[in-house]
Short mmCIF file of C-alpha atoms in Angstrom, two decimals:
data_model
loop_
_atom_site.label_atom_id
_atom_site.label_comp_id
_atom_site.label_asym_id
_atom_site.label_seq_id
_atom_site.Cartn_x
_atom_site.Cartn_y
_atom_site.Cartn_z
CA MET A 1 -10.64 13.61 33.16
CA LYS A 2 -11.50 9.97 32.48
CA ARG A 3 -15.17 10.64 33.21
CA ILE A 4 -15.15 13.55 30.76
CA ARG A 5 -13.69 11.33 28.01
CA ILE A 6 -16.29 8.64 28.72
CA TRP A 7 -19.06 11.24 28.68
CA LEU A 8 -17.87 12.66 25.35
CA ARG A 9 -17.75 9.19 23.80
CA GLU A 10 -21.40 8.66 24.72
CA GLN A 11 -22.53 11.85 22.95
CA SER A 12 -23.57 12.13 19.33
CA LEU A 13 -21.48 14.13 16.88
CA SER A 14 -23.91 17.08 17.09
CA GLN A 15 -23.71 17.08 20.88
CA GLN A 16 -19.94 16.88 20.73
CA LEU A 17 -19.92 19.85 18.33
CA LEU A 18 -22.11 21.95 20.66
CA THR A 19 -19.92 21.04 23.62
CA LEU A 20 -16.76 21.90 21.72
CA THR A 21 -18.19 25.25 20.56
CA PHE A 22 -19.28 26.12 24.10
CA LEU A 23 -15.83 25.28 25.48
CA VAL A 24 -14.10 27.37 22.81
CA VAL A 25 -16.33 30.39 23.47
CA THR A 26 -15.90 30.01 27.24
CA VAL A 27 -12.12 29.75 27.04
CA PHE A 28 -11.94 32.72 24.67
CA THR A 29 -14.18 34.83 26.90
CA VAL A 30 -12.20 34.03 30.03
CA PHE A 31 -8.96 34.73 28.21
CA PHE A 32 -10.28 38.00 26.86
CA PHE A 33 -11.69 39.41 30.08
CA VAL A 34 -8.96 38.11 32.42
CA TYR A 35 -5.78 38.48 30.42
CA LEU A 36 -6.62 40.63 27.44
CA SER A 37 -8.63 43.16 29.45
CA GLU A 38 -5.51 44.24 31.34
CA SER A 39 -3.60 44.60 28.10
CA VAL A 40 -6.45 46.73 26.72
CA ASN A 41 -6.25 48.96 29.79
CA GLU A 42 -2.53 49.49 29.27
CA PHE A 43 -3.04 50.18 25.59
CA VAL A 44 -5.82 52.73 26.24
CA GLU A 45 -3.77 54.50 28.91
CA SER A 46 -0.79 54.78 26.58
CA GLN A 47 -3.09 56.24 23.91
CA MET A 48 -4.49 58.77 26.41
CA TYR A 49 -1.01 59.91 27.39
CA SER A 50 -0.12 60.22 23.71
CA MET A 51 -3.14 62.49 23.19
CA LEU A 52 -2.12 64.61 26.20
CA HIS A 53 1.44 64.92 24.83
CA ARG A 54 0.22 66.00 21.38
CA ALA A 55 -2.08 68.59 22.89
CA GLN A 56 0.70 69.92 25.12
CA ASN A 57 3.13 70.15 22.22
CA ASN A 58 0.65 72.29 20.28
CA ILE A 59 0.07 74.56 23.27
CA SER A 60 3.83 74.78 23.94
CA PHE A 61 4.45 75.86 20.35
CA ASN A 62 1.72 78.51 20.45
CA TYR A 63 2.97 79.72 23.84
CA SER A 64 6.55 80.00 22.55
CA VAL A 65 5.49 82.25 19.66
CA GLY A 66 3.87 84.71 22.08
CA MET A 67 0.19 83.74 21.95
CA GLU A 68 -1.83 84.62 25.01
CA ILE A 69 -3.58 82.01 27.09
CA ASP A 70 -6.98 83.29 25.99
CA GLU A 71 -5.99 82.87 22.34
CA ILE A 72 -4.62 79.42 23.02
CA ALA A 73 -7.88 78.41 24.76
CA GLU A 74 -9.84 79.09 21.60
CA ASN A 75 -8.00 76.29 19.69
CA VAL A 76 -7.66 73.49 22.27
CA ASP A 77 -9.46 70.13 22.35
CA THR A 78 -12.35 70.44 24.80
CA SER A 79 -12.06 66.76 25.78
CA ILE A 80 -8.80 67.64 27.55
CA THR A 81 -8.60 70.01 30.52
CA HIS A 82 -5.52 72.29 30.66
CA VAL A 83 -4.22 74.14 33.71
CA PHE A 84 -1.62 76.94 33.37
CA TYR A 85 0.16 77.50 36.67
CA THR A 86 2.57 80.37 37.39
CA LYS A 87 4.90 79.54 40.25
CA SER A 88 5.96 83.10 41.13
CA THR A 89 2.42 84.43 41.57
CA ARG A 90 0.86 81.06 42.54
CA GLN A 91 -1.93 81.74 40.07
CA PHE A 92 -3.53 79.20 37.74
CA THR A 93 -5.85 79.29 34.77
CA VAL A 94 -8.10 76.38 33.82
CA ILE A 95 -9.08 75.80 30.20
CA GLY A 96 -11.86 73.29 29.71
CA SER A 97 -14.12 71.76 32.33
CA THR A 98 -14.04 72.91 35.95
CA LEU A 99 -12.09 70.85 38.46
CA GLN A 100 -12.93 69.79 41.98
CA PRO A 101 -11.04 71.75 44.64
CA GLU A 102 -9.26 68.66 45.97
CA LEU A 103 -8.13 67.70 42.47
CA THR A 104 -7.01 71.25 41.74
CA SER A 105 -5.02 71.36 44.98
CA HIS A 106 -3.29 68.08 44.11
CA LEU A 107 -2.37 69.32 40.63
CA LEU A 108 -0.93 72.58 41.94
CA GLN A 109 1.15 70.70 44.49
CA GLU A 110 2.58 68.52 41.73
CA ALA A 111 3.33 71.63 39.66
CA GLU A 112 5.15 73.23 42.59
CA LYS A 113 7.33 70.15 43.03
CA LEU A 114 8.13 69.88 39.31
CA THR A 115 11.88 70.31 38.85
CA GLN A 116 12.35 68.69 35.43
CA GLN A 117 10.89 68.88 31.98
CA GLY A 118 7.64 67.05 32.84
CA GLY A 119 6.07 63.72 33.64
CA ASP A 120 2.97 61.53 33.45
CA ARG A 121 0.82 60.92 36.51
CA ALA A 122 -2.47 59.39 37.61
CA TYR A 123 -4.66 60.41 40.53
CA THR A 124 -7.76 58.69 41.93
CA LEU A 125 -10.50 60.73 43.56
CA ASP A 126 -13.92 59.38 44.57
CA ARG A 127 -13.26 56.10 42.69
CA LYS A 128 -12.53 58.08 39.55
CA THR A 129 -9.07 58.11 38.03
CA TYR A 130 -7.55 61.13 36.30
CA PHE A 131 -4.57 60.85 33.96
CA TYR A 132 -2.47 63.98 33.61
CA SER A 133 0.83 65.12 32.22
CA LEU A 134 3.00 68.05 33.35
CA MET A 135 5.14 70.17 31.01
CA GLN A 136 7.47 73.08 31.85
CA LEU A 137 6.59 75.86 29.36
CA ASP A 138 9.25 78.24 30.77
CA ASP A 139 11.08 78.78 34.04
CA ASP A 140 7.98 80.07 35.79
CA THR A 141 5.04 78.43 33.99
CA VAL A 142 3.84 74.83 34.15
CA LEU A 143 1.21 73.31 31.87
CA ILE A 144 -0.93 70.50 33.32
CA SER A 145 -3.18 68.56 30.90
CA LEU A 146 -5.55 65.89 32.19
CA MET A 147 -8.29 63.50 31.15
CA SER A 148 -10.67 61.43 33.26
CA ASP A 149 -10.97 57.68 32.96
CA SER A 150 -14.42 58.08 31.42
CA TYR A 151 -12.62 58.39 28.11
CA ARG A 152 -10.75 55.18 28.87
CA SER A 153 -14.00 53.42 29.73
CA ASP A 154 -15.69 54.65 26.57
CA PHE A 155 -12.74 53.67 24.41
CA LYS A 156 -12.41 50.27 26.12
CA ASN A 157 -16.13 49.55 25.80
CA MET A 158 -16.04 50.48 22.15
CA LEU A 159 -13.05 48.23 21.56
CA LEU A 160 -14.56 45.37 23.55
CA ASN A 161 -17.86 45.66 21.76
CA SER A 162 -16.09 45.56 18.40
CA VAL A 163 -14.06 42.53 19.43
CA ILE A 164 -17.06 40.77 20.94
CA ASN A 165 -19.19 41.43 17.89
CA LEU A 166 -16.42 40.16 15.66
CA ASN A 167 -16.01 37.13 17.92
CA VAL A 168 -19.73 36.36 17.81
CA LEU A 169 -19.74 36.68 14.04
CA VAL A 170 -16.72 34.40 13.62
CA VAL A 171 -18.03 31.82 16.10
CA SER A 172 -21.44 31.86 14.43
CA LEU A 173 -19.96 31.34 10.99
CA LEU A 174 -17.66 28.65 12.35
CA PHE A 175 -20.56 26.96 14.11
CA ILE A 176 -22.66 26.98 10.93
CA PHE A 177 -19.75 25.62 8.93
CA LEU A 178 -19.09 22.89 11.50
CA MET A 179 -22.79 21.98 11.63
CA LEU A 180 -22.85 21.61 7.85
CA TRP A 181 -19.66 19.56 8.00
CA ILE A 182 -20.98 17.35 10.81
CA SER A 183 -24.20 16.86 8.86
CA SER A 184 -22.19 15.77 5.86
CA LEU A 185 -20.58 13.14 8.11
CA ILE A 186 -23.69 12.03 9.97
CA HIS A 187 -25.78 11.37 6.86
CA PRO A 188 -23.37 8.90 5.19
CA LEU A 189 -22.65 7.29 8.57
CA ASN A 190 -26.38 6.73 9.03
CA GLN A 191 -26.51 5.25 5.53
CA ILE A 192 -23.66 2.89 6.42
CA ARG A 193 -25.36 1.91 9.69
CA ASN A 194 -28.68 1.20 7.93
CA TYR A 195 -26.80 -0.80 5.29
CA ILE A 196 -25.04 -2.92 7.95
CA GLU A 197 -28.31 -3.48 9.83
CA LYS A 198 -30.06 -4.67 6.65
CA VAL A 199 -27.16 -6.95 5.76
CA SER A 200 -27.12 -8.41 9.28
CA ARG A 201 -30.86 -9.17 8.94
CA GLY A 202 -30.31 -10.81 5.58
CA GLU A 203 -32.32 -8.17 3.70
CA GLU A 204 -31.52 -6.69 0.32
CA ALA A 205 -29.34 -3.64 0.87
CA GLU A 206 -27.76 -1.04 -1.37
CA LEU A 207 -25.13 1.54 -0.44
CA LYS A 208 -24.19 4.30 -2.84
CA LEU A 209 -21.78 6.99 -1.63
CA THR A 210 -19.90 9.24 -4.02
CA ARG A 211 -17.49 10.49 -1.37
CA ARG A 212 -13.77 9.95 -1.98
CA ASP A 213 -12.64 10.45 1.62
CA GLU A 214 -12.20 7.85 4.38
CA ILE A 215 -15.96 7.45 4.82
CA GLY A 216 -16.32 6.71 1.11
CA GLN A 217 -13.47 4.21 1.36
CA VAL A 218 -15.18 2.50 4.31
CA ALA A 219 -18.43 2.32 2.33
CA GLN A 220 -16.65 0.83 -0.66
CA ALA A 221 -14.90 -1.68 1.61
CA LEU A 222 -18.24 -2.69 3.16
CA VAL A 223 -19.84 -3.17 -0.25
CA ALA A 224 -16.83 -5.16 -1.45
CA MET A 225 -16.92 -7.23 1.74
CA LYS A 226 -20.62 -8.01 1.26
CA GLU A 227 -20.03 -9.01 -2.35
CA GLU A 228 -17.16 -11.25 -1.29
CA LEU A 229 -19.23 -12.79 1.52
CA ASP A 230 -22.11 -13.40 -0.89
CA LYS A 231 -19.70 -15.00 -3.30
CA GLN A 232 -18.12 -17.16 -0.61
CA GLU A 233 -21.55 -18.15 0.65
CA LYS A 234 -22.58 -19.19 -2.84
CA ILE A 235 -19.35 -21.14 -3.27
CA LYS A 236 -19.88 -22.83 0.09
CA GLU A 237 -23.42 -23.79 -0.85
CA GLU A 238 -22.20 -25.24 -4.11
CA MET A 239 -19.39 -27.01 -2.27
CA ILE A 240 -21.82 -28.49 0.26
CA GLN A 241 -23.99 -29.72 -2.58
CA ASN A 242 -20.95 -31.22 -4.33
CA ILE A 243 -19.70 -32.78 -1.10
CA SER A 244 -23.15 -34.17 -0.36
CA HIS A 245 -23.25 -35.68 -3.83
CA ASP A 246 -19.68 -37.00 -3.55
CA LEU A 247 -20.40 -38.51 -0.14
CA LYS A 248 -23.72 -39.93 -1.22
CA THR A 249 -22.19 -42.04 -3.98
CA PRO A 250 -19.64 -44.00 -1.88
CA ILE A 251 -22.12 -44.36 0.99
CA ALA A 252 -24.79 -45.72 -1.35
CA THR A 253 -22.25 -48.06 -2.94
CA ILE A 254 -20.99 -49.35 0.41
CA LYS A 255 -24.55 -49.86 1.64
CA SER A 256 -25.77 -51.65 -1.48
CA TYR A 257 -22.67 -53.87 -1.69
CA GLY A 258 -22.93 -54.69 2.01
CA GLU A 259 -26.61 -55.64 1.73
CA SER A 260 -25.89 -57.76 -1.35
CA ILE A 261 -23.04 -59.61 0.37
CA LYS A 262 -25.27 -60.16 3.41
CA ASP A 263 -27.82 -61.79 1.08
CA GLY A 264 -25.08 -63.99 -0.40
CA ILE A 265 -24.87 -62.04 -3.68
CA TYR A 266 -21.53 -60.73 -4.97
CA PRO A 267 -22.17 -57.59 -7.09
CA TYR A 268 -18.65 -57.58 -8.53
CA GLU A 269 -17.95 -61.15 -9.60
CA THR A 270 -16.36 -62.55 -6.43
CA LEU A 271 -16.51 -61.80 -2.72
CA GLU A 272 -12.96 -60.40 -2.66
CA LYS A 273 -13.57 -58.04 -5.60
CA SER A 274 -16.86 -56.84 -4.08
CA VAL A 275 -15.14 -56.17 -0.73
CA ASP A 276 -12.34 -54.32 -2.59
CA VAL A 277 -14.99 -52.00 -4.05
CA ILE A 278 -16.34 -51.33 -0.57
CA ILE A 279 -12.80 -50.61 0.73
CA GLU A 280 -12.07 -48.30 -2.24
CA HIS A 281 -15.19 -46.23 -1.62
CA ALA A 282 -14.50 -46.17 2.10
CA ASP A 283 -11.01 -44.79 1.34
CA ARG A 284 -12.51 -42.08 -0.87
CA LEU A 285 -14.96 -41.19 1.87
CA GLU A 286 -12.20 -41.09 4.47
CA LYS A 287 -10.00 -38.79 2.40
CA LYS A 288 -12.78 -36.31 1.73
CA VAL A 289 -13.72 -36.17 5.39
CA TYR A 290 -10.04 -35.81 6.30
CA SER A 291 -9.69 -32.69 4.12
CA LEU A 292 -12.67 -31.03 5.80
CA ILE A 293 -11.46 -31.95 9.29
CA MET A 294 -7.96 -30.68 8.52
CA LEU A 295 -9.26 -27.31 7.29
CA ASN A 296 -11.42 -26.91 10.38
CA LYS A 297 -8.56 -27.95 12.67
CA LEU A 298 -6.09 -25.50 11.14
CA GLY A 299 -8.65 -22.75 11.52
CA TYR A 300 -7.88 -22.95 15.27
CA LEU A 301 -4.12 -23.40 14.84
CA THR A 302 -2.07 -21.13 17.12
CA ASP A 303 1.64 -20.44 17.31
CA ASP A 304 2.27 -21.99 20.72
CA GLY A 305 5.29 -24.11 19.83
CA ASN A 306 8.91 -23.66 20.88
CA GLU A 307 10.47 -20.28 20.24
CA GLY A 308 12.92 -19.93 17.37
CA ASP A 309 13.58 -22.09 14.30
CA THR A 310 13.75 -25.68 15.56
CA LEU A 311 12.13 -27.79 12.82
CA ASP A 312 14.44 -29.41 10.23
CA MET A 313 12.51 -28.54 7.07
CA SER A 314 14.67 -30.70 4.78
CA GLU A 315 13.67 -33.76 6.79
CA VAL A 316 9.98 -32.81 6.52
CA ILE A 317 10.30 -32.45 2.74
CA ASN A 318 12.06 -35.83 2.40
CA LYS A 319 9.34 -37.54 4.46
CA ALA A 320 6.62 -36.01 2.32
CA ILE A 321 8.35 -37.06 -0.90
CA LEU A 322 8.85 -40.57 0.43
CA SER A 323 5.16 -40.94 1.28
CA LEU A 324 4.02 -39.73 -2.15
CA LYS A 325 6.74 -41.12 -4.43
CA VAL A 326 4.62 -43.83 -6.05
CA ILE A 327 1.75 -41.60 -7.20
CA ARG A 328 3.15 -40.70 -10.64
CA PRO A 329 6.21 -42.79 -11.46
CA GLU A 330 6.79 -40.99 -14.75
CA LEU A 331 7.47 -37.63 -13.02
CA LEU A 332 11.03 -36.51 -12.24
CA ILE A 333 11.36 -34.83 -8.84
CA THR A 334 14.59 -32.89 -8.34
CA THR A 335 15.50 -31.49 -4.92
CA TYR A 336 18.09 -28.90 -3.82
CA LEU A 337 17.82 -28.94 -0.03
CA ASP A 338 20.02 -27.15 2.47
CA LYS A 339 19.68 -28.10 6.11
CA ILE A 340 17.36 -25.24 7.04
CA TYR A 341 15.26 -24.93 10.19
CA PHE A 342 11.74 -23.45 10.20
CA HIS A 343 9.62 -22.22 13.07
CA GLY A 344 6.59 -24.32 14.03
CA GLU A 345 5.46 -27.91 14.58
CA GLU A 346 6.12 -30.79 12.21
CA ASP A 347 2.55 -31.96 11.47
CA PRO A 348 1.19 -28.66 10.07
CA TRP A 349 4.33 -28.10 7.98
CA ARG A 350 4.17 -31.63 6.62
CA VAL A 351 0.57 -30.98 5.55
CA VAL A 352 1.81 -27.83 3.77
CA VAL A 353 4.53 -29.69 1.88
CA GLU A 354 2.24 -32.61 1.00
CA ASN A 355 -0.48 -30.28 -0.29
CA LEU A 356 1.96 -28.29 -2.42
CA LEU A 357 3.50 -31.51 -3.76
CA ASP A 358 0.07 -32.96 -4.50
CA ASN A 359 -0.83 -29.77 -6.35
CA ALA A 360 2.41 -29.92 -8.34
CA ILE A 361 1.95 -33.63 -9.13
CA ARG A 362 -1.57 -33.00 -10.40
CA TYR A 363 -0.47 -30.42 -12.99
CA ALA A 364 3.20 -31.20 -13.77
CA ARG A 365 3.96 -32.52 -17.23
CA SER A 366 7.34 -34.10 -16.57
CA GLU A 367 9.28 -32.47 -13.72
CA ILE A 368 9.03 -30.95 -10.25
CA VAL A 369 11.87 -28.94 -8.68
CA ILE A 370 12.01 -28.43 -4.90
CA THR A 371 14.46 -25.91 -3.43
CA LEU A 372 15.15 -25.07 0.24
CA ASP A 373 17.62 -22.38 1.23
CA GLU A 374 18.06 -19.76 3.93
CA ASP A 375 15.47 -17.42 2.41
CA GLU A 376 12.61 -19.62 1.26
CA MET A 377 11.22 -22.96 0.19
CA THR A 378 9.98 -23.29 -3.40
CA ILE A 379 8.13 -26.02 -5.28
CA ALA A 380 8.00 -25.53 -9.06
CA ASN A 381 6.31 -27.64 -11.71
CA ASP A 382 6.30 -27.42 -15.49
CA GLY A 383 2.52 -27.52 -15.78
CA PRO A 384 0.26 -24.91 -17.41
CA LEU A 385 0.69 -21.30 -16.25
CA LEU A 386 -1.75 -19.61 -13.88
CA SER A 387 -4.08 -16.86 -15.04
CA ALA A 388 -3.80 -13.47 -13.32
CA ASP A 389 -7.27 -13.87 -11.84
CA ARG A 390 -6.39 -17.30 -10.45
CA ILE A 391 -3.20 -16.01 -8.80
CA ASP A 392 -5.20 -13.37 -6.91
CA LYS A 393 -7.64 -15.96 -5.55
CA LEU A 394 -5.32 -18.92 -5.26
CA PHE A 395 -5.15 -19.15 -1.46
CA LYS A 396 -8.80 -18.36 -0.75
CA PRO A 397 -10.92 -21.27 0.55
CA TYR A 398 -13.34 -23.03 -1.82
CA GLU A 399 -11.59 -21.61 -4.91
CA LYS A 400 -11.11 -24.62 -7.16
CA GLY A 401 -8.80 -24.86 -10.15
CA THR A 402 -9.39 -26.84 -13.33
CA ASP A 403 -8.71 -30.22 -11.72
CA GLY A 404 -9.40 -29.23 -8.11
CA LYS A 405 -11.91 -31.06 -5.93
CA PHE A 406 -12.91 -28.98 -2.90
CA GLY A 407 -10.62 -25.95 -3.18
CA LEU A 408 -9.29 -26.38 0.37
CA GLY A 409 -5.66 -27.45 -0.01
CA LEU A 410 -3.99 -24.11 -0.72
CA SER A 411 -6.22 -22.48 1.88
CA ILE A 412 -4.72 -24.88 4.42
CA VAL A 413 -1.22 -23.94 3.20
CA TYR A 414 -1.99 -20.26 3.62
CA ARG A 415 -3.35 -20.68 7.14
CA VAL A 416 -0.34 -22.61 8.39
CA CYS A 417 2.15 -20.15 6.86
CA THR A 418 0.43 -17.04 8.24
CA THR A 419 0.05 -18.63 11.68
CA TYR A 420 3.81 -19.19 11.91
CA GLY A 421 4.65 -15.80 10.37
CA TYR A 422 5.63 -16.97 6.88
CA ARG A 423 4.35 -15.76 3.53
CA ALA A 424 2.86 -18.02 0.86
CA GLU A 425 2.61 -16.91 -2.76
CA ALA A 426 2.66 -18.23 -6.29
CA GLU A 427 3.83 -16.87 -9.64
CA ASN A 428 4.45 -17.84 -13.22
CA LEU A 429 7.96 -18.40 -14.55
CA ASN A 430 8.82 -18.63 -18.23
CA ASP A 431 7.60 -22.20 -18.65
CA SER A 432 6.53 -23.29 -15.17
CA VAL A 433 4.62 -22.34 -12.02
CA ILE A 434 6.38 -21.86 -8.69
CA PHE A 435 5.00 -21.76 -5.14
CA ARG A 436 7.11 -19.89 -2.56
CA ILE A 437 7.11 -20.11 1.24
CA THR A 438 9.15 -17.08 2.30
CA ARG A 439 10.77 -16.85 5.72
CA PRO A 440 10.10 -13.78 7.91
CA GLY A 441 12.36 -11.01 6.69
CA GLY A 442 13.78 -13.24 3.96
CA LEU A 443 14.79 -11.69 0.65
CA LYS A 444 12.89 -12.82 -2.40
CA ARG A 445 15.32 -13.95 -5.07
CA GLU A 446 14.79 -14.13 -8.77
CA LYS A 447 15.38 -17.82 -9.52
CA ASN A 448 14.04 -18.20 -13.05
CA ARG A 449 17.38 -19.02 -14.67
CA ARG A 450 18.58 -21.11 -11.77
CA LEU A 451 15.40 -23.19 -11.67
CA GLU A 452 15.29 -23.59 -15.43
CA GLY A 453 18.93 -24.67 -15.47
CA LYS A 454 18.35 -27.14 -12.65
CA SER A 455 15.27 -28.56 -14.35
CA ARG A 456 17.30 -29.26 -17.51
CA THR A 457 20.24 -30.84 -15.72
CA GLY A 458 18.24 -32.54 -13.00
CA ARG A 459 17.67 -35.68 -15.07
CA LYS A 460 21.44 -36.31 -15.16
CA GLU A 461 22.82 -35.09 -11.84
CA GLY A 462 19.94 -34.25 -9.55
CA LYS A 463 19.77 -35.87 -6.17
CA ASN A 464 16.85 -37.34 -4.26
CA ARG A 465 14.81 -37.89 -7.43
CA GLU A 466 11.41 -39.19 -6.59
CA GLU A 467 8.25 -39.93 -8.41
CA LYS A 468 4.55 -39.70 -7.76
CA HIS A 469 1.18 -40.66 -9.18
CA GLU A 470 -2.04 -38.59 -8.86
CA ASN A 471 -4.35 -39.00 -5.85
CA PRO A 472 -6.77 -36.05 -6.04
CA ASP A 473 -8.98 -37.05 -3.15
CA GLU A 474 -6.30 -36.86 -0.45
CA HIS A 475 -5.14 -33.27 -0.98
CA ASP A 476 -7.51 -31.01 -2.82
CA LEU A 477 -5.26 -28.26 -4.23
CA HIS A 478 -5.98 -26.18 -7.26
CA GLN A 479 -4.19 -24.53 -10.12
CA SER A 480 -5.42 -23.12 -13.40
#
């Protein structure tokens, strides 16, 4: 059976169709001639006995009204042979075709033994079967009506031929219909294959299918995928150019300052100030390289940590706030943190929190609200709202916002969350933007009023207030 499945998988759709049609015809033929043939025989025999009974009833009626046998013989069906047998005189009269002596002797013996109203019999002589029925016309006369199996054979052949012809017609029509249907599948599949081959070779390719079924949906998905890949490739090329330019500037500065200092010249007034410039550009270079390394590293992140929720997320959030609190001193950071445990390792989750905080710090006007409860972690800021188009693309790599640098930060957030089975999303509130990290199976709550109320009262009674100042090169997150 396994070999048959493997063989079928290696065949084309047309070959599979031919194989399927052949199997259907074979099964139907075997069923018809093995099982149905016997049923046809029984049906034909019952019809033959019915004909014999009708003929005997007509003869019995004519006999009861006093008609002579010769008169009766003039009106009988010649396809049926009738034998009138008189028991007292042991004489018989045959109406119809002549009978073989052995057959006649057998019929007369059955008539002699008849003690009831009648009965149906069958007798085989020289490989030929005769079907006959006996009827008691009166106390002394027995009517025997018989037919040979030639009638059965003719009737069966006629029935079989009709069924076979009908079967051939139906199978032919079905085969033509299936061939047309298979052709309608093969042609678009070939178009899709040619399209994929051209795309894989980097050639210009176009795929136009008007189908609305699954094949049409696959074609549309392939076209959309190619457009997205082209777009991502273009964005990557632009990003590489931007990165190259951004890296070139600090490298050139470090090199020129270093050469000048080596020659005893201080480009920026004093030696200390010139070295500070070199250190500043080295820091910029380090942070940009760090973002690229982090994205590449998280691309191979796997969920191989301890099972269950073991990481104290409130502690991770506090550490992240502590490390970034001096970035924008004028910002008010309000936290509402329950002691909640997340699944995963500390380093990736700390990167998530730091990136979301950096994004919030970049766009917030005056306040950031961080909430952690049993369902989710949220970071809201009162910066400008996101456009609908930006929300759809927010977590895609290389998608930069208005003040974004590389467009990698939120992509890193998304990768960590999906790796550990969490969901990352963003939405607009009435006057702020909120990022949500939802726990597996957690219920999403509507927190607009709660967050707005906390943001208004946070300046007076909030706890763990912390402040930050912008550092766009360390965490490149984006928001419209």
